[in-house]
Amino acid sequence: MSQQRTGHEAGITGRVGAVTPSAVLGSQPDFPDLPEATVARLPEYLRALHHLAETGHDTVSSEGLALAAGVNSAKLRKDLSHLGSYGTRGVGYDIEPLVGQIEYILGLNKRRAVALVGVGNLGHALAGYAGFASRGFRIAALFDADLTRVGELINGIAVRHIGDIPEVVKSEAISIAVLATPAGAAQAVADQLVAAGVTSILNFAPVVLNLPEQVDVRKVDLAVELQILSFHEHRKSARGAEQAKALARGAELAKTVARNGSPVAARGEVAA
Amino acid sequence: MSQQRTGHEAGITGRVGAVTPSAVLGSQPDFPDLPEATVARLPEYLRALHHLAETGHDTVSSEGLALAAGVNSAKLRKDLSHLGSYGTRGVGYDIEPLVGQIEYILGLNKRRAVALVGVGNLGHALAGYAGFASRGFRIAALFDADLTRVGELINGIAVRHIGDIPEVVKSEAISIAVLATPAGAAQAVADQLVAAGVTSILNFAPVVLNLPEQVDVRKVDLAVELQILSFHEHRKSARGAEQAKALARGAELAKTVARNGSPVAARGEVAA
DNA sequence: CGCGATTTGTGCACCTGTTCACAAGCGCTT
DNA sequence: AAGCGCTTGTGAACAGGTGCACAAATCGCG
Ligand SMILES: NC(=O)c1ccc[n+]([C@@H]2O[C@H](COP(=O)([O-])OP(=O)(O)OC[C@H]3O[C@@H](n4cnc5c(N)ncnc54)[C@H](O)[C@@H]3O)[C@@H](O)[C@H]2O)c1
Ligand SMILES: NC(=O)c1ccc[n+]([C@@H]2O[C@H](COP(=O)([O-])OP(=O)(O)OC[C@H]3O[C@@H](n4cnc5c(N)ncnc54)[C@H](O)[C@@H]3O)[C@@H](O)[C@H]2O)c1
């Protein structure tokens, strides 16, 4: 249970990017072939590294970084080994160059412009989110279909009408968009975004978007997350109910922790 | 690219719950041993099924449901086969009983009570989110540390002080909490929640929570999602630069579409 | 009542990702 | 300069998940 589940990649197949140029340009490290699972963890490593740097460290062991990032150290070492060698045996990793390398790999050298479409309940919160800016992104445009909202200033940036998407996406060189419209509008809006040149979409609407192959879509669905938790709750309570019958002693605790030794579905019960 | 990435399970190991009782009691289906990857997809199937039911279908083929859920049909069939047999060869799946079974498995029989802690920018939006209620959950309590916020009514429910957590969690039998406090407060709040009896947490704060083994934690981090997209953007542009040199023609488009077999397909519609 | 069309359920081969465990490498100390 | 303790980097075994391809089952129709 406790290896933290950060939502990612149920099982995306294949490595990312088949055709590596393999030409080393300038002093920039090459663009390696990263396993998708590794890519999904790099942002977490990056966050942990920034935190460590801020708290005065300039070196960290795989064990320490793994702890901070919520993974085990073997996995972390293997992940980092894909980026090239930034560690020193007997010592650990130099934080600064490692941060630089991860940021480079993630394409965060340059602050990326992001468009946010649908400035409602959720969109409003996202538009005001500071972590956006502090982690490599710049909200370059806000869009909504509701004319009464157009013109409104949020965090210093004006809401524009979705009709302006093509123009603004081009002028601001936006390639990533965040979609926070109602589900019913999401597909149409996504189509407009893609037509305007957007190639990556973070979708908060609970629908599966149907888009061209080359467009990257990630989906965040709060209800899905809760339902997964609910499943485990259901399981836990089933397990708990049985154990209550079988034993009142704590001797079994070890087994419970040991994982997997779980039986019987007690139907009715739900909460602990 | 186009198999939609719903955020989940980088690589959680092990099946969920090993020893299945195999005793079938009453008419209720058994509690099967589900692969974690399957669990993570069930909510998406459920959403798609509800949508289908609402649009008048009462049967759907694996192909149709797979399309609506953004997976391929073989995977879908295998997933559903874990739940028992709810399909008829030559016909498809009966939507109604299948919905019932998935809801049962996910523990959504009974509407689960959820607590939300941190009623700020994001928390406010979440508290007002309708999809919460419509997908099996009930916001049973809102908490904040800020006394000026305590007492405020959001969506008909009053914000309470975090000091009330133990009392309310017990009285409302809350086992799931959503954490939307600043990162700095998250660990402390999580500890309080767990002490009060919460056993599942959905964490929006960008920190790794350190909690007892038996507590389930899922994390949603907007910046992480964007950074993953950024990686792919970086990739695409690197590749694009290379391809631009190699070809300027669109002959490649065919290849792009050919991938995955699914030729663009009808937009909104799902089954024939 | 049997036949063909259709679609499920699954065995199997493949592949990605995880974990173990240890040799290689580094720096410090003596 | 050699020894020692520590930590990385990685080969190899393992686990889990995916997708193909097909046999089994069901339906509708003639
Ligand atoms: N609020 C949440 O906490 C939350 C959580 C998870 C998911 N979601 C999802 O995010 C989406 C937005 O939720 P919300 O609560 O902010 O809804 P909302 O109704 O408050 O906001 C939707 C906004 O989108 C705008 N809009 C509608 N059609 C549009 C179009 N065609 N083009 C551009 N903008 C358009 C509306 O004017 C409105 O401002 C929904 O799909 C919802 O399911 C919301
Ligand atoms: N706003 C977003 O779109 C967004 C997106 C992703 C992640 N997040 C994360 O979600 C969290 C909340 O973001 P926000 O923008 O709503 O911040 P916010 O500052 O607007 O809200 C935080 C709320 O938590 C309350 N709080 C502070 N300490 C508390 C404590 N000890 N116990 C209970 N409540 C406490 C504050 O009073 C405030 O109401 C942050 O960790 C942020 O990084 C926010």
mmCIF file with all atom_site columns, N, CA, C and O in Angstrom, chain B residues 51-89:
data_model
loop_
_atom_site.group_PDB
_atom_site.id
_atom_site.type_symbol
_atom_site.label_atom_id
_atom_site.label_alt_id
_atom_site.label_comp_id
_atom_site.label_asym_id
_atom_site.label_entity_id
_atom_site.label_seq_id
_atom_site.pdbx_PDB_ins_code
_atom_site.Cartn_x
_atom_site.Cartn_y
_atom_site.Cartn_z
_atom_site.occupancy
_atom_site.B_iso_or_equiv
_atom_site.pdbx_formal_charge
_atom_site.auth_seq_id
_atom_site.auth_comp_id
_atom_site.auth_asym_id
_atom_site.auth_atom_id
_atom_site.pdbx_PDB_model_num
ATOM 1   N N  . HIS B 1 51 ? -22.730 5.917   -19.705 1.00 0.00 ? 51 HIS B N  1
ATOM 2   C CA . HIS B 1 51 ? -23.013 6.757   -20.857 1.00 0.00 ? 51 HIS B CA 1
ATOM 3   C C  . HIS B 1 51 ? -23.816 5.984   -21.896 1.00 0.00 ? 51 HIS B C  1
ATOM 4   O O  . HIS B 1 51 ? -24.799 6.491   -22.454 1.00 0.00 ? 51 HIS B O  1
ATOM 5   N N  . LEU B 1 52 ? -23.418 4.758   -22.137 1.00 0.00 ? 52 LEU B N  1
ATOM 6   C CA . LEU B 1 52 ? -24.131 3.934   -23.105 1.00 0.00 ? 52 LEU B CA 1
ATOM 7   C C  . LEU B 1 52 ? -25.567 3.680   -22.662 1.00 0.00 ? 52 LEU B C  1
ATOM 8   O O  . LEU B 1 52 ? -26.497 3.759   -23.467 1.00 0.00 ? 52 LEU B O  1
ATOM 9   N N  . ALA B 1 53 ? -25.706 3.393   -21.389 1.00 0.00 ? 53 ALA B N  1
ATOM 10  C CA . ALA B 1 53 ? -27.040 3.111   -20.869 1.00 0.00 ? 53 ALA B CA 1
ATOM 11  C C  . ALA B 1 53 ? -27.937 4.333   -21.065 1.00 0.00 ? 53 ALA B C  1
ATOM 12  O O  . ALA B 1 53 ? -29.089 4.221   -21.486 1.00 0.00 ? 53 ALA B O  1
ATOM 13  N N  . GLU B 1 54 ? -27.366 5.495   -20.796 1.00 0.00 ? 54 GLU B N  1
ATOM 14  C CA . GLU B 1 54 ? -28.146 6.723   -20.934 1.00 0.00 ? 54 GLU B CA 1
ATOM 15  C C  . GLU B 1 54 ? -28.534 7.003   -22.384 1.00 0.00 ? 54 GLU B C  1
ATOM 16  O O  . GLU B 1 54 ? -29.525 7.672   -22.638 1.00 0.00 ? 54 GLU B O  1
ATOM 17  N N  . THR B 1 55 ? -27.733 6.525   -23.295 1.00 0.00 ? 55 THR B N  1
ATOM 18  C CA . THR B 1 55 ? -28.055 6.775   -24.693 1.00 0.00 ? 55 THR B CA 1
ATOM 19  C C  . THR B 1 55 ? -28.815 5.611   -25.301 1.00 0.00 ? 55 THR B C  1
ATOM 20  O O  . THR B 1 55 ? -28.779 5.395   -26.514 1.00 0.00 ? 55 THR B O  1
ATOM 21  N N  . GLY B 1 56 ? -29.457 4.856   -24.463 1.00 0.00 ? 56 GLY B N  1
ATOM 22  C CA . GLY B 1 56 ? -30.416 3.883   -24.946 1.00 0.00 ? 56 GLY B CA 1
ATOM 23  C C  . GLY B 1 56 ? -29.938 2.476   -25.249 1.00 0.00 ? 56 GLY B C  1
ATOM 24  O O  . GLY B 1 56 ? -30.728 1.626   -25.633 1.00 0.00 ? 56 GLY B O  1
ATOM 25  N N  . HIS B 1 57 ? -28.680 2.213   -25.074 1.00 0.00 ? 57 HIS B N  1
ATOM 26  C CA . HIS B 1 57 ? -28.203 0.859   -25.328 1.00 0.00 ? 57 HIS B CA 1
ATOM 27  C C  . HIS B 1 57 ? -28.479 -0.032  -24.122 1.00 0.00 ? 57 HIS B C  1
ATOM 28  O O  . HIS B 1 57 ? -28.525 0.433   -22.992 1.00 0.00 ? 57 HIS B O  1
ATOM 29  N N  . ASP B 1 58 ? -28.672 -1.314  -24.385 1.00 0.00 ? 58 ASP B N  1
ATOM 30  C CA . ASP B 1 58 ? -28.685 -2.206  -23.239 1.00 0.00 ? 58 ASP B CA 1
ATOM 31  C C  . ASP B 1 58 ? -27.745 -3.376  -23.435 1.00 0.00 ? 58 ASP B C  1
ATOM 32  O O  . ASP B 1 58 ? -27.607 -4.229  -22.577 1.00 0.00 ? 58 ASP B O  1
ATOM 33  N N  . THR B 1 59 ? -27.058 -3.333  -24.543 1.00 0.00 ? 59 THR B N  1
ATOM 34  C CA . THR B 1 59 ? -26.048 -4.337  -24.843 1.00 0.00 ? 59 THR B CA 1
ATOM 35  C C  . THR B 1 59 ? -24.902 -3.634  -25.563 1.00 0.00 ? 59 THR B C  1
ATOM 36  O O  . THR B 1 59 ? -25.107 -2.661  -26.271 1.00 0.00 ? 59 THR B O  1
ATOM 37  N N  . VAL B 1 60 ? -23.697 -4.133  -25.368 1.00 0.00 ? 60 VAL B N  1
ATOM 38  C CA . VAL B 1 60 ? -22.572 -3.538  -26.081 1.00 0.00 ? 60 VAL B CA 1
ATOM 39  C C  . VAL B 1 60 ? -21.519 -4.609  -26.338 1.00 0.00 ? 60 VAL B C  1
ATOM 40  O O  . VAL B 1 60 ? -21.331 -5.519  -25.531 1.00 0.00 ? 60 VAL B O  1
ATOM 41  N N  . SER B 1 61 ? -20.860 -4.506  -27.475 1.00 0.00 ? 61 SER B N  1
ATOM 42  C CA . SER B 1 61 ? -19.805 -5.475  -27.772 1.00 0.00 ? 61 SER B CA 1
ATOM 43  C C  . SER B 1 61 ? -18.500 -5.021  -27.139 1.00 0.00 ? 61 SER B C  1
ATOM 44  O O  . SER B 1 61 ? -18.345 -3.856  -26.780 1.00 0.00 ? 61 SER B O  1
ATOM 45  N N  . SER B 1 62 ? -17.571 -5.930  -27.003 1.00 0.00 ? 62 SER B N  1
ATOM 46  C CA . SER B 1 62 ? -16.285 -5.572  -26.417 1.00 0.00 ? 62 SER B CA 1
ATOM 47  C C  . SER B 1 62 ? -15.632 -4.488  -27.264 1.00 0.00 ? 62 SER B C  1
ATOM 48  O O  . SER B 1 62 ? -14.995 -3.576  -26.745 1.00 0.00 ? 62 SER B O  1
ATOM 49  N N  . GLU B 1 63 ? -15.855 -4.583  -28.562 1.00 0.00 ? 63 GLU B N  1
ATOM 50  C CA . GLU B 1 63 ? -15.294 -3.581  -29.465 1.00 0.00 ? 63 GLU B CA 1
ATOM 51  C C  . GLU B 1 63 ? -15.860 -2.200  -29.175 1.00 0.00 ? 63 GLU B C  1
ATOM 52  O O  . GLU B 1 63 ? -15.124 -1.217  -29.058 1.00 0.00 ? 63 GLU B O  1
ATOM 53  N N  . GLY B 1 64 ? -17.148 -2.142  -29.032 1.00 0.00 ? 64 GLY B N  1
ATOM 54  C CA . GLY B 1 64 ? -17.806 -0.866  -28.785 1.00 0.00 ? 64 GLY B CA 1
ATOM 55  C C  . GLY B 1 64 ? -17.427 -0.263  -27.447 1.00 0.00 ? 64 GLY B C  1
ATOM 56  O O  . GLY B 1 64 ? -17.120 0.922   -27.345 1.00 0.00 ? 64 GLY B O  1
ATOM 57  N N  . LEU B 1 65 ? -17.433 -1.097  -26.434 1.00 0.00 ? 65 LEU B N  1
ATOM 58  C CA . LEU B 1 65 ? -17.100 -0.598  -25.104 1.00 0.00 ? 65 LEU B CA 1
ATOM 59  C C  . LEU B 1 65 ? -15.633 -0.188  -25.037 1.00 0.00 ? 65 LEU B C  1
ATOM 60  O O  . LEU B 1 65 ? -15.279 0.827   -24.428 1.00 0.00 ? 65 LEU B O  1
ATOM 61  N N  . ALA B 1 66 ? -14.811 -0.969  -25.690 1.00 0.00 ? 66 ALA B N  1
ATOM 62  C CA . ALA B 1 66 ? -13.382 -0.646  -25.706 1.00 0.00 ? 66 ALA B CA 1
ATOM 63  C C  . ALA B 1 66 ? -13.160 0.720   -26.335 1.00 0.00 ? 66 ALA B C  1
ATOM 64  O O  . ALA B 1 66 ? -12.397 1.540   -25.822 1.00 0.00 ? 66 ALA B O  1
ATOM 65  N N  . LEU B 1 67 ? -13.858 0.961   -27.407 1.00 0.00 ? 67 LEU B N  1
ATOM 66  C CA . LEU B 1 67 ? -13.732 2.247   -28.088 1.00 0.00 ? 67 LEU B CA 1
ATOM 67  C C  . LEU B 1 67 ? -14.144 3.380   -27.146 1.00 0.00 ? 67 LEU B C  1
ATOM 68  O O  . LEU B 1 67 ? -13.457 4.390   -27.029 1.00 0.00 ? 67 LEU B O  1
ATOM 69  N N  . ALA B 1 68 ? -15.258 3.175   -26.481 1.00 0.00 ? 68 ALA B N  1
ATOM 70  C CA . ALA B 1 68 ? -15.770 4.215   -25.594 1.00 0.00 ? 68 ALA B CA 1
ATOM 71  C C  . ALA B 1 68 ? -14.873 4.438   -24.384 1.00 0.00 ? 68 ALA B C  1
ATOM 72  O O  . ALA B 1 68 ? -14.860 5.514   -23.795 1.00 0.00 ? 68 ALA B O  1
ATOM 73  N N  . ALA B 1 69 ? -14.122 3.417   -24.023 1.00 0.00 ? 69 ALA B N  1
ATOM 74  C CA . ALA B 1 69 ? -13.291 3.539   -22.829 1.00 0.00 ? 69 ALA B CA 1
ATOM 75  C C  . ALA B 1 69 ? -11.833 3.832   -23.178 1.00 0.00 ? 69 ALA B C  1
ATOM 76  O O  . ALA B 1 69 ? -11.013 4.044   -22.294 1.00 0.00 ? 69 ALA B O  1
ATOM 77  N N  . GLY B 1 70 ? -11.536 3.822   -24.459 1.00 0.00 ? 70 GLY B N  1
ATOM 78  C CA . GLY B 1 70 ? -10.175 4.154   -24.876 1.00 0.00 ? 70 GLY B CA 1
ATOM 79  C C  . GLY B 1 70 ? -9.150  3.066   -24.657 1.00 0.00 ? 70 GLY B C  1
ATOM 80  O O  . GLY B 1 70 ? -7.991  3.350   -24.392 1.00 0.00 ? 70 GLY B O  1
ATOM 81  N N  . VAL B 1 71 ? -9.569  1.821   -24.750 1.00 0.00 ? 71 VAL B N  1
ATOM 82  C CA . VAL B 1 71 ? -8.616  0.717   -24.658 1.00 0.00 ? 71 VAL B CA 1
ATOM 83  C C  . VAL B 1 71 ? -8.848  -0.205  -25.847 1.00 0.00 ? 71 VAL B C  1
ATOM 84  O O  . VAL B 1 71 ? -9.766  0.026   -26.630 1.00 0.00 ? 71 VAL B O  1
ATOM 85  N N  . ASN B 1 72 ? -8.040  -1.234  -25.979 1.00 0.00 ? 72 ASN B N  1
ATOM 86  C CA . ASN B 1 72 ? -8.337  -2.147  -27.078 1.00 0.00 ? 72 ASN B CA 1
ATOM 87  C C  . ASN B 1 72 ? -9.208  -3.299  -26.575 1.00 0.00 ? 72 ASN B C  1
ATOM 88  O O  . ASN B 1 72 ? -9.280  -3.574  -25.380 1.00 0.00 ? 72 ASN B O  1
ATOM 89  N N  . SER B 1 73 ? -9.857  -3.937  -27.495 1.00 0.00 ? 73 SER B N  1
ATOM 90  C CA . SER B 1 73 ? -10.928 -4.847  -27.090 1.00 0.00 ? 73 SER B CA 1
ATOM 91  C C  . SER B 1 73 ? -10.422 -6.110  -26.405 1.00 0.00 ? 73 SER B C  1
ATOM 92  O O  . SER B 1 73 ? -11.098 -6.674  -25.548 1.00 0.00 ? 73 SER B O  1
ATOM 93  N N  . ALA B 1 74 ? -9.216  -6.542  -26.771 1.00 0.00 ? 74 ALA B N  1
ATOM 94  C CA . ALA B 1 74 ? -8.689  -7.745  -26.129 1.00 0.00 ? 74 ALA B CA 1
ATOM 95  C C  . ALA B 1 74 ? -8.466  -7.476  -24.644 1.00 0.00 ? 74 ALA B C  1
ATOM 96  O O  . ALA B 1 74 ? -8.813  -8.284  -23.774 1.00 0.00 ? 74 ALA B O  1
ATOM 97  N N  . LYS B 1 75 ? -7.913  -6.333  -24.362 1.00 0.00 ? 75 LYS B N  1
ATOM 98  C CA . LYS B 1 75 ? -7.660  -5.965  -22.980 1.00 0.00 ? 75 LYS B CA 1
ATOM 99  C C  . LYS B 1 75 ? -8.971  -5.872  -22.214 1.00 0.00 ? 75 LYS B C  1
ATOM 100 O O  . LYS B 1 75 ? -9.099  -6.378  -21.100 1.00 0.00 ? 75 LYS B O  1
ATOM 101 N N  . LEU B 1 76 ? -9.920  -5.241  -22.844 1.00 0.00 ? 76 LEU B N  1
ATOM 102 C CA . LEU B 1 76 ? -11.208 -5.100  -22.198 1.00 0.00 ? 76 LEU B CA 1
ATOM 103 C C  . LEU B 1 76 ? -11.818 -6.464  -21.885 1.00 0.00 ? 76 LEU B C  1
ATOM 104 O O  . LEU B 1 76 ? -12.310 -6.706  -20.786 1.00 0.00 ? 76 LEU B O  1
ATOM 105 N N  . ARG B 1 77 ? -11.790 -7.348  -22.845 1.00 0.00 ? 77 ARG B N  1
ATOM 106 C CA . ARG B 1 77 ? -12.383 -8.673  -22.608 1.00 0.00 ? 77 ARG B CA 1
ATOM 107 C C  . ARG B 1 77 ? -11.673 -9.389  -21.472 1.00 0.00 ? 77 ARG B C  1
ATOM 108 O O  . ARG B 1 77 ? -12.303 -10.008 -20.619 1.00 0.00 ? 77 ARG B O  1
ATOM 109 N N  . LYS B 1 78 ? -10.363 -9.293  -21.478 1.00 0.00 ? 78 LYS B N  1
ATOM 110 C CA . LYS B 1 78 ? -9.634  -9.960  -20.407 1.00 0.00 ? 78 LYS B CA 1
ATOM 111 C C  . LYS B 1 78 ? -9.986  -9.353  -19.056 1.00 0.00 ? 78 LYS B C  1
ATOM 112 O O  . LYS B 1 78 ? -10.180 -10.059 -18.076 1.00 0.00 ? 78 LYS B O  1
ATOM 113 N N  . ASP B 1 79 ? -10.061 -8.047  -19.022 1.00 0.00 ? 79 ASP B N  1
ATOM 114 C CA . ASP B 1 79 ? -10.431 -7.384  -17.770 1.00 0.00 ? 79 ASP B CA 1
ATOM 115 C C  . ASP B 1 79 ? -11.787 -7.884  -17.277 1.00 0.00 ? 79 ASP B C  1
ATOM 116 O O  . ASP B 1 79 ? -11.946 -8.267  -16.125 1.00 0.00 ? 79 ASP B O  1
ATOM 117 N N  . LEU B 1 80 ? -12.742 -7.860  -18.176 1.00 0.00 ? 80 LEU B N  1
ATOM 118 C CA . LEU B 1 80 ? -14.090 -8.249  -17.762 1.00 0.00 ? 80 LEU B CA 1
ATOM 119 C C  . LEU B 1 80 ? -14.166 -9.721  -17.400 1.00 0.00 ? 80 LEU B C  1
ATOM 120 O O  . LEU B 1 80 ? -14.966 -10.121 -16.552 1.00 0.00 ? 80 LEU B O  1
ATOM 121 N N  . SER B 1 81 ? -13.319 -10.502 -18.032 1.00 0.00 ? 81 SER B N  1
ATOM 122 C CA . SER B 1 81 ? -13.377 -11.931 -17.731 1.00 0.00 ? 81 SER B CA 1
ATOM 123 C C  . SER B 1 81 ? -12.998 -12.195 -16.275 1.00 0.00 ? 81 SER B C  1
ATOM 124 O O  . SER B 1 81 ? -13.401 -13.183 -15.683 1.00 0.00 ? 81 SER B O  1
ATOM 125 N N  . HIS B 1 82 ? -12.225 -11.282 -15.710 1.00 0.00 ? 82 HIS B N  1
ATOM 126 C CA . HIS B 1 82 ? -11.858 -11.446 -14.298 1.00 0.00 ? 82 HIS B CA 1
ATOM 127 C C  . HIS B 1 82 ? -13.066 -11.288 -13.368 1.00 0.00 ? 82 HIS B C  1
ATOM 128 O O  . HIS B 1 82 ? -13.048 -11.764 -12.237 1.00 0.00 ? 82 HIS B O  1
ATOM 129 N N  . LEU B 1 83 ? -14.057 -10.582 -13.844 1.00 0.00 ? 83 LEU B N  1
ATOM 130 C CA . LEU B 1 83 ? -15.227 -10.338 -12.990 1.00 0.00 ? 83 LEU B CA 1
ATOM 131 C C  . LEU B 1 83 ? -16.225 -11.475 -13.059 1.00 0.00 ? 83 LEU B C  1
ATOM 132 O O  . LEU B 1 83 ? -17.270 -11.446 -12.407 1.00 0.00 ? 83 LEU B O  1
ATOM 133 N N  . GLY B 1 84 ? -15.962 -12.439 -13.899 1.00 0.00 ? 84 GLY B N  1
ATOM 134 C CA . GLY B 1 84 ? -16.943 -13.479 -14.141 1.00 0.00 ? 84 GLY B CA 1
ATOM 135 C C  . GLY B 1 84 ? -17.500 -13.252 -15.531 1.00 0.00 ? 84 GLY B C  1
ATOM 136 O O  . GLY B 1 84 ? -17.083 -12.340 -16.236 1.00 0.00 ? 84 GLY B O  1
ATOM 137 N N  . SER B 1 85 ? -18.434 -14.039 -15.891 1.00 0.00 ? 85 SER B N  1
ATOM 138 C CA . SER B 1 85 ? -18.911 -13.982 -17.263 1.00 0.00 ? 85 SER B CA 1
ATOM 139 C C  . SER B 1 85 ? -20.181 -13.152 -17.383 1.00 0.00 ? 85 SER B C  1
ATOM 140 O O  . SER B 1 85 ? -21.248 -13.577 -16.973 1.00 0.00 ? 85 SER B O  1
ATOM 141 N N  . TYR B 1 86 ? -20.035 -11.979 -17.948 1.00 0.00 ? 86 TYR B N  1
ATOM 142 C CA . TYR B 1 86 ? -21.203 -11.138 -18.137 1.00 0.00 ? 86 TYR B CA 1
ATOM 143 C C  . TYR B 1 86 ? -21.488 -10.878 -19.607 1.00 0.00 ? 86 TYR B C  1
ATOM 144 O O  . TYR B 1 86 ? -22.270 -10.013 -19.959 1.00 0.00 ? 86 TYR B O  1
ATOM 145 N N  . GLY B 1 87 ? -20.836 -11.624 -20.450 1.00 0.00 ? 87 GLY B N  1
ATOM 146 C CA . GLY B 1 87 ? -21.060 -11.436 -21.873 1.00 0.00 ? 87 GLY B CA 1
ATOM 147 C C  . GLY B 1 87 ? -21.715 -12.663 -22.479 1.00 0.00 ? 87 GLY B C  1
ATOM 148 O O  . GLY B 1 87 ? -21.724 -13.728 -21.886 1.00 0.00 ? 87 GLY B O  1
ATOM 149 N N  . THR B 1 88 ? -22.267 -12.475 -23.650 1.00 0.00 ? 88 THR B N  1
ATOM 150 C CA . THR B 1 88 ? -22.815 -13.608 -24.387 1.00 0.00 ? 88 THR B CA 1
ATOM 151 C C  . THR B 1 88 ? -22.131 -13.652 -25.744 1.00 0.00 ? 88 THR B C  1
ATOM 152 O O  . THR B 1 88 ? -22.133 -12.658 -26.460 1.00 0.00 ? 88 THR B O  1
ATOM 153 N N  . ARG B 1 89 ? -21.554 -14.776 -26.046 1.00 0.00 ? 89 ARG B N  1
ATOM 154 C CA . ARG B 1 89 ? -20.841 -14.898 -27.307 1.00 0.00 ? 89 ARG B CA 1
ATOM 155 C C  . ARG B 1 89 ? -21.782 -14.673 -28.465 1.00 0.00 ? 89 ARG B C  1
ATOM 156 O O  . ARG B 1 89 ? -22.914 -15.120 -28.438 1.00 0.00 ? 89 ARG B O  1
#
